[in-house]
Amino acid sequence: MRISESLRTGTLEIFNNKLRSFLSFLSISVGVISILYSITLIYSIRTRTAKALEVAGPGRIVVKMKDRWNSNSDMEKKQAREALTLEDALAMETRYPELFMVSPVLRKWIEFRAGSFSEWQGVLGVNTQWKKRGWVYSLKGRFINQHDIDTRARVCVIIIEGGWLKKPKWIKFYDWKDRFQEFVKHDDMLGKTIMMGGSLYTVVGVLNEPPMEKNPRAFMEVESWSPKILVPITTAQRFLSGYGESEGIDQINLDTGKEVTINAYKARVEKFLAARHGGRLNFLEIKDYRDIIKDKLADKQRDMYTVLIIGAIAILAGGIGIMNVTLATIYSRIREIGIRRAIGATRGDIMAQFVIEAMLLGFFGGIAGIMVGMGGVQYLASKGNEDMIMFQWWMPFISVIAAVLTGFLASLYPAYQASKLDPVESLRYE
Amino acid sequence: MIKCEDLHKTYPLGKGAGYPAVRGVSFQVRAGEFTAITGPSGCGKSTLLNILGFLDNPSSGTYLFDGKNVGAFDDGRRSGLRLTDIGFVFQSFNLLPRFSALDNVCLPMLYAGVEKEAAAARAEELLARVGLAGKEANSPIKLSGGERQRVGLARALANRPRLLLADEPTGNLDSKSGAEIMQLLLELHKGGLTVIMVTHDQSLAKLASRIVRMKDGVVEP
């Protein structure tokens, strides 16, 4: 028996039992909607993780200050300030020259002034190693060099955001505009003198980010805020107001160069820093960057599992619905089974007939689910859901395949039962 | 073509009891014969026909088809023989109501792997042969009893069987329609087809080239 004939019979059967078929479609559709949403979320999480790692480097370890602002006593405050220093970074570089990157950073929050324009901005103190990873920019002028660091030069590099090639609808919902970005974008800053924290700085470089669509960093930021002004780390320590005079820095980003060496270096660095700080590491956390990403995405992952479980339940209900419909179909067509057997249909033919019909039910239910689901995804994307933007053209296919597979699996048992019916008994059935 | 030796068929009634529908039937059918099996209701005629058509298995005894012991055949092989070598005509027509007359006739050919267009062409030819030209698209519900049986006959002939099994083919028809169907069966027999017909109508049985009489599950001498 040709599949086309089974499909034809199956379609006839679906249209002849509209209500029964509709109820099956409904449950399968709900399952497909959940699957579509889950796949989009899974894809988004995976892509973000991969992109974040791609930008950060394969062997990234982050040595980070914690609880700096929660210290109670003066003693604790002093210890906290000095728990991680620039000297630690330099010593680490000397001790482990094989490390691909040792990039200390210090964040500050300062008032930026240029002529009559003023705005509070985040500033990042960096050294020359900063550009070793995550460099997605095109540079105008120059980057911070070792001389700037050694001389605590009052120079800065400004990052200009890439903007959108084609602005998504959801962006238009937000009125907020980044005044700083608007200012630097429309003013050629290179070579200009600006004021930060009461001192004058020369803009020696401008970093242009690629457009958002082409920027691997877009939506992938793991840091809570990313400063758009870079200064030599030594300058940030000395001249920019912050939490007092100290050698303290916020973070050291390390890259071992390889994923496999992360754990070994994590242990080494911990030992090394403990030795330098008299065993006190209570203000520090040494983390595998992959763990940081995982923590950041943990909420989304929980969402994903919830939706996936709901989807699984819905599709299971759909499967049970299909099984029920197939059983009902078989009981109402016992005589037909007898006739088909009498004219030469094999058990396999009968089984295939009902399995194909159930797969058709799954397919139509899947298509209905996809139509509703894609509408939902589009709506969420238009409202600024960053995960739903990740929707890919192949996702509906996967969802429909899941629905068809559900139909297939759910119908196996009833179809097997149908194939085992005795032809003579079936022919006598009224 | 067919040789049965001591065929028995007992239907289980539970608790070890059983109803013996066929009790030790032995007979032969040669190729090209028109055999009528007659007897009163419940004598085991239809059960025997079902066994001969591979729809049912005997409880014991030997059934040789073309010299081969059918008892050793698996379901696939039995289905294959039903598909290509045997045509069934039923008392209650057993057409698929949602299919057109043409589709009903096409069905066995589609199971046999015939191309859809070729199957449709042959189905049209067969329907014309049984006098139903122009009624191909009609659903069985819109056909009279005699017409339905003609569709049934056309369907039985679809895969050019060597053996036609007819179970009370005129049982649900008025005398005129019955006579027409009988005429068609006789024509087919004249064309060389082996026919085995179950009937309790003696006047029809007399038209066959040979009569096998059954009573209480056994063939009368």
PDB file of C-alpha atoms in Angstrom, chain A residues 1-2 4-5 8-9 12-13 16-17 333 335-336 338-350 353 422-425 427-428, chain B residues 11 47 50 55-56 75-76 79-80 82-83 86 88 90 92 94-96 98-99 103-104 107-108 110-116 155 159:
ATOM      1  CA  MET A   1       0.000   0.000   0.000  1.00  0.00           C
ATOM      2  CA  ARG A   2       1.388   3.320  -0.958  1.00  0.00           C
ATOM      3  CA  SER A   4       0.018   8.452  -0.374  1.00  0.00           C
ATOM      4  CA  GLU A   5      -3.054   6.231  -0.178  1.00  0.00           C
ATOM      5  CA  ARG A   8      -5.460  10.096   1.772  1.00  0.00           C
ATOM      6  CA  THR A   9      -7.433   7.686   3.941  1.00  0.00           C
ATOM      7  CA  LEU A  12     -10.515  11.553   5.067  1.00  0.00           C
ATOM      8  CA  GLU A  13     -10.746  10.056   8.532  1.00  0.00           C
ATOM      9  CA  ASN A  16     -14.955  12.788   8.912  1.00  0.00           C
ATOM     10  CA  ASN A  17     -14.396  13.036  12.671  1.00  0.00           C
ATOM     11  CA  ARG A 333     -13.415   0.540  11.809  1.00  0.00           C
ATOM     12  CA  ARG A 335     -15.107  -4.236   9.894  1.00  0.00           C
ATOM     13  CA  GLU A 336     -12.976  -2.140   7.550  1.00  0.00           C
ATOM     14  CA  GLY A 338     -11.505  -7.209   8.223  1.00  0.00           C
ATOM     15  CA  ILE A 339     -12.296  -6.114   4.650  1.00  0.00           C
ATOM     16  CA  ARG A 340      -8.777  -4.865   4.058  1.00  0.00           C
ATOM     17  CA  ARG A 341      -7.325  -8.076   5.468  1.00  0.00           C
ATOM     18  CA  ALA A 342      -9.677 -10.145   3.285  1.00  0.00           C
ATOM     19  CA  ILE A 343      -8.535  -8.423   0.109  1.00  0.00           C
ATOM     20  CA  GLY A 344      -4.903  -8.999   0.937  1.00  0.00           C
ATOM     21  CA  ALA A 345      -3.651  -6.359   3.389  1.00  0.00           C
ATOM     22  CA  THR A 346      -0.934  -7.694   5.656  1.00  0.00           C
ATOM     23  CA  ARG A 347      -0.707  -6.985   9.373  1.00  0.00           C
ATOM     24  CA  GLY A 348       2.016  -4.497   8.527  1.00  0.00           C
ATOM     25  CA  ASP A 349      -0.307  -2.711   6.079  1.00  0.00           C
ATOM     26  CA  ILE A 350      -2.979  -2.350   8.756  1.00  0.00           C
ATOM     27  CA  GLN A 353      -2.423   2.616   8.032  1.00  0.00           C
ATOM     28  CA  ASP A 422      -8.765 -11.772  13.477  1.00  0.00           C
ATOM     29  CA  PRO A 423      -9.954 -11.126   9.875  1.00  0.00           C
ATOM     30  CA  VAL A 424     -12.998 -13.406  10.162  1.00  0.00           C
ATOM     31  CA  GLU A 425     -14.091 -11.913  13.493  1.00  0.00           C
ATOM     32  CA  LEU A 427     -15.683  -9.151   9.038  1.00  0.00           C
ATOM     33  CA  ARG A 428     -18.516 -10.293  11.287  1.00  0.00           C
TER      34      ARG A 428
ATOM     35  CA  TYR B  11     -14.302 -22.584  17.939  1.00  0.00           C
ATOM     36  CA  THR B  47     -16.105 -21.547   7.860  1.00  0.00           C
ATOM     37  CA  ASN B  50     -12.778 -18.878   5.072  1.00  0.00           C
ATOM     38  CA  LEU B  55      -8.799 -16.007   6.269  1.00  0.00           C
ATOM     39  CA  ASP B  56      -9.010 -18.682   8.931  1.00  0.00           C
ATOM     40  CA  ASP B  75       0.587 -14.380   7.853  1.00  0.00           C
ATOM     41  CA  GLY B  76       2.531 -12.429   5.234  1.00  0.00           C
ATOM     42  CA  SER B  79      -2.006 -12.302   2.903  1.00  0.00           C
ATOM     43  CA  GLY B  80       0.034 -12.344  -0.308  1.00  0.00           C
ATOM     44  CA  ARG B  82      -5.262 -13.548  -0.718  1.00  0.00           C
ATOM     45  CA  LEU B  83      -4.014 -10.499  -2.558  1.00  0.00           C
ATOM     46  CA  ILE B  86      -7.812 -15.282  -4.500  1.00  0.00           C
ATOM     47  CA  PHE B  88     -13.555 -12.773  -2.310  1.00  0.00           C
ATOM     48  CA  PHE B  90     -19.246 -11.537   0.285  1.00  0.00           C
ATOM     49  CA  SER B  92     -22.948  -8.359   2.637  1.00  0.00           C
ATOM     50  CA  ASN B  94     -18.151  -5.523   2.447  1.00  0.00           C
ATOM     51  CA  LEU B  95     -17.340  -2.358   0.553  1.00  0.00           C
ATOM     52  CA  LEU B  96     -15.682   0.620   2.220  1.00  0.00           C
ATOM     53  CA  ARG B  98     -16.359   6.269   2.432  1.00  0.00           C
ATOM     54  CA  PHE B  99     -14.624   5.204  -0.768  1.00  0.00           C
ATOM     55  CA  ASP B 103     -11.565   3.410  -5.104  1.00  0.00           C
ATOM     56  CA  ASN B 104     -13.020   0.202  -3.688  1.00  0.00           C
ATOM     57  CA  LEU B 107      -7.762  -0.948  -3.234  1.00  0.00           C
ATOM     58  CA  PRO B 108      -6.445  -4.522  -3.772  1.00  0.00           C
ATOM     59  CA  LEU B 110      -2.824  -0.547  -4.528  1.00  0.00           C
ATOM     60  CA  TYR B 111      -1.970  -3.134  -1.871  1.00  0.00           C
ATOM     61  CA  ALA B 112      -0.322  -5.142  -4.638  1.00  0.00           C
ATOM     62  CA  GLY B 113       1.816  -2.138  -5.568  1.00  0.00           C
ATOM     63  CA  VAL B 114       0.131  -1.281  -8.870  1.00  0.00           C
ATOM     64  CA  GLU B 115       0.579   2.362  -9.930  1.00  0.00           C
ATOM     65  CA  LYS B 116      -2.419   4.496  -9.089  1.00  0.00           C
ATOM     66  CA  ARG B 155     -12.915  -5.729  -6.629  1.00  0.00           C
ATOM     67  CA  ASN B 159      -5.611  -8.570  -9.205  1.00  0.00           C
TER      68      ASN B 159
END
